[in-house]
Tab-separated table of C-alpha atoms in Angstrom:
chain	number	residue	atom	x	y	z
Y	14	UNK	CA	123.412	117.654	26.230
Y	15	UNK	CA	125.998	119.759	27.896
Y	16	UNK	CA	129.284	119.215	29.643
Y	17	UNK	CA	131.263	120.567	31.872
Y	18	UNK	CA	134.703	120.801	31.767
Y	19	UNK	CA	137.238	122.307	34.244
Y	20	UNK	CA	141.087	122.932	33.826
Y	21	UNK	CA	144.115	124.951	34.662
Y	22	UNK	CA	144.112	122.813	38.018
Y	23	UNK	CA	147.968	122.149	39.151
Y	24	UNK	CA	150.690	121.492	41.627
Y	25	UNK	CA	151.920	125.353	43.764
Y	26	UNK	CA	153.495	126.500	46.170
Y	27	UNK	CA	152.059	128.677	48.989
Y	28	UNK	CA	151.459	131.885	47.777
Y	29	UNK	CA	150.761	131.218	43.847
Y	30	UNK	CA	148.603	131.240	41.670
Y	31	UNK	CA	146.503	129.761	39.847
Y	32	UNK	CA	143.106	130.614	37.328
Y	33	UNK	CA	140.425	127.529	36.799
Y	34	UNK	CA	138.396	127.229	34.062
Y	35	UNK	CA	134.223	126.100	33.470
Y	36	UNK	CA	133.668	125.806	29.874
Y	37	UNK	CA	130.195	124.728	29.125
Y	38	UNK	CA	129.572	123.198	25.831
Y	39	UNK	CA	126.713	121.195	23.642
Y	40	UNK	CA	123.241	122.454	23.656
Y	41	UNK	CA	124.065	125.763	24.974
Y	42	UNK	CA	121.734	128.299	24.430
Y	43	UNK	CA	122.633	130.543	27.564
Y	44	UNK	CA	124.183	130.227	31.231
Y	45	UNK	CA	122.895	131.015	34.544
Y	46	UNK	CA	124.052	130.663	38.061
Y	47	UNK	CA	128.014	129.134	38.213
Y	48	UNK	CA	129.153	127.821	41.144
Y	49	UNK	CA	132.935	126.447	42.056
Y	50	UNK	CA	132.686	124.001	45.169
Y	51	UNK	CA	135.660	121.969	46.359
Y	52	UNK	CA	135.917	118.856	48.097
Y	53	UNK	CA	138.237	116.934	50.400
Y	54	UNK	CA	138.021	113.532	51.064
Y	55	UNK	CA	136.292	113.024	54.197
Y	56	UNK	CA	135.260	116.355	54.595
Y	57	UNK	CA	131.796	118.630	53.926
Y	58	UNK	CA	132.117	120.015	49.992
Y	59	UNK	CA	132.324	123.915	49.923
Y	60	UNK	CA	131.165	126.182	47.895
Y	61	UNK	CA	133.854	128.437	47.401
Y	62	UNK	CA	132.409	130.911	44.934
Y	63	UNK	CA	129.305	131.254	42.986
Y	64	UNK	CA	128.840	134.167	40.175
Y	65	UNK	CA	124.768	134.751	38.880
Y	66	UNK	CA	124.476	135.654	34.981
Y	67	UNK	CA	124.408	139.457	35.629
Y	68	UNK	CA	127.878	139.128	37.239
Y	69	UNK	CA	126.766	139.014	40.661
Y	70	UNK	CA	128.870	137.327	43.030
Y	71	UNK	CA	129.199	135.340	46.321
Y	72	UNK	CA	132.268	133.960	48.255
Y	73	UNK	CA	133.081	131.804	50.449
Y	74	UNK	CA	135.014	133.725	53.736
Y	75	UNK	CA	137.682	131.748	53.278
Y	76	UNK	CA	138.508	132.722	50.007
Y	77	UNK	CA	137.334	136.112	50.060
Y	78	UNK	CA	140.395	138.702	49.341
Y	79	UNK	CA	141.912	136.240	47.366
Y	80	UNK	CA	139.634	134.474	44.760
Y	81	UNK	CA	137.972	136.183	42.165
Y	82	UNK	CA	135.309	134.520	39.827
Y	83	UNK	CA	134.418	135.626	36.277
Y	84	UNK	CA	132.644	134.960	33.523
Y	85	UNK	CA	132.998	134.559	29.229
Y	86	UNK	CA	129.714	134.862	28.391
Y	87	UNK	CA	131.026	134.257	24.501
Y	88	UNK	CA	132.534	131.728	25.362
Y	89	UNK	CA	130.715	129.764	27.712
Y	90	UNK	CA	133.175	129.879	30.338
Y	91	UNK	CA	133.611	130.749	33.899
Y	92	UNK	CA	137.196	131.853	35.627
Y	93	UNK	CA	138.123	131.120	39.459
Y	94	UNK	CA	141.462	133.188	39.404
Y	95	UNK	CA	143.181	132.262	42.494
Y	96	UNK	CA	145.783	134.388	44.614
Y	97	UNK	CA	147.710	133.400	47.310
Y	98	UNK	CA	146.707	129.843	47.796
Y	99	UNK	CA	147.260	128.218	50.968
Y	100	UNK	CA	148.101	124.224	51.946
Y	101	UNK	CA	144.221	124.499	52.950
Y	102	UNK	CA	142.923	125.053	49.649
Y	103	UNK	CA	144.280	122.231	48.409
Y	104	UNK	CA	141.411	120.260	47.315
Y	105	UNK	CA	139.164	118.797	44.175
Y	106	UNK	CA	137.287	121.720	42.215
Y	107	UNK	CA	134.401	121.330	40.682
Y	108	UNK	CA	132.014	123.551	38.835
Y	109	UNK	CA	128.283	123.377	38.445
Y	110	UNK	CA	126.221	125.637	36.197
Y	111	UNK	CA	122.381	126.249	35.262
Y	112	UNK	CA	122.311	126.238	31.617
Y	113	UNK	CA	119.384	127.461	29.159
Y	114	UNK	CA	119.399	124.818	26.751
Y	115	UNK	CA	116.539	126.357	24.891
Y	116	UNK	CA	114.252	129.214	24.141
Y	117	UNK	CA	111.541	128.056	26.197
Y	118	UNK	CA	113.140	128.223	29.464
Y	119	UNK	CA	114.216	124.662	29.896
Y	120	UNK	CA	117.445	124.846	31.848
Y	121	UNK	CA	120.155	122.132	32.268
Y	122	UNK	CA	122.337	121.774	36.121
Y	123	UNK	CA	125.362	119.256	36.082
Y	124	UNK	CA	128.598	119.783	37.419
Y	125	UNK	CA	131.696	118.752	35.686
Y	126	UNK	CA	134.271	116.464	36.236
Y	127	UNK	CA	136.748	118.096	38.827
Y	128	UNK	CA	140.524	119.542	38.702
Y	129	UNK	CA	142.618	118.663	41.333
Y	130	UNK	CA	144.847	121.669	42.729
Y	131	UNK	CA	147.482	120.694	45.627
Y	132	UNK	CA	149.063	123.594	47.034
Y	133	UNK	CA	152.316	122.442	48.814
Y	134	UNK	CA	154.017	124.531	52.184
């Protein structure tokens, strides 16, 4: 029904920037809240940032002032701009979204496959 695809990850040096994208396709009428998570093997998944349909945002303390989440509703895409990257930002980043799939209020919630971000010190 709905697919979420993340992109933009890569290998960078500490202090560099990356911009991740989360694009929704398929049976998409609208997109409500979108969340970016990150996961390091053996550690708990961390909510990095989230953005509501109206543009309200929330960030983990560890990324405040460095990461910015934004959305382009016309393109069904959410971005995570990551500046001043640190080695501890290394993780697999996934987006998760609540998507409206019809005009009756039915929603779908799911995640993408993830994109690897590696920051070398």
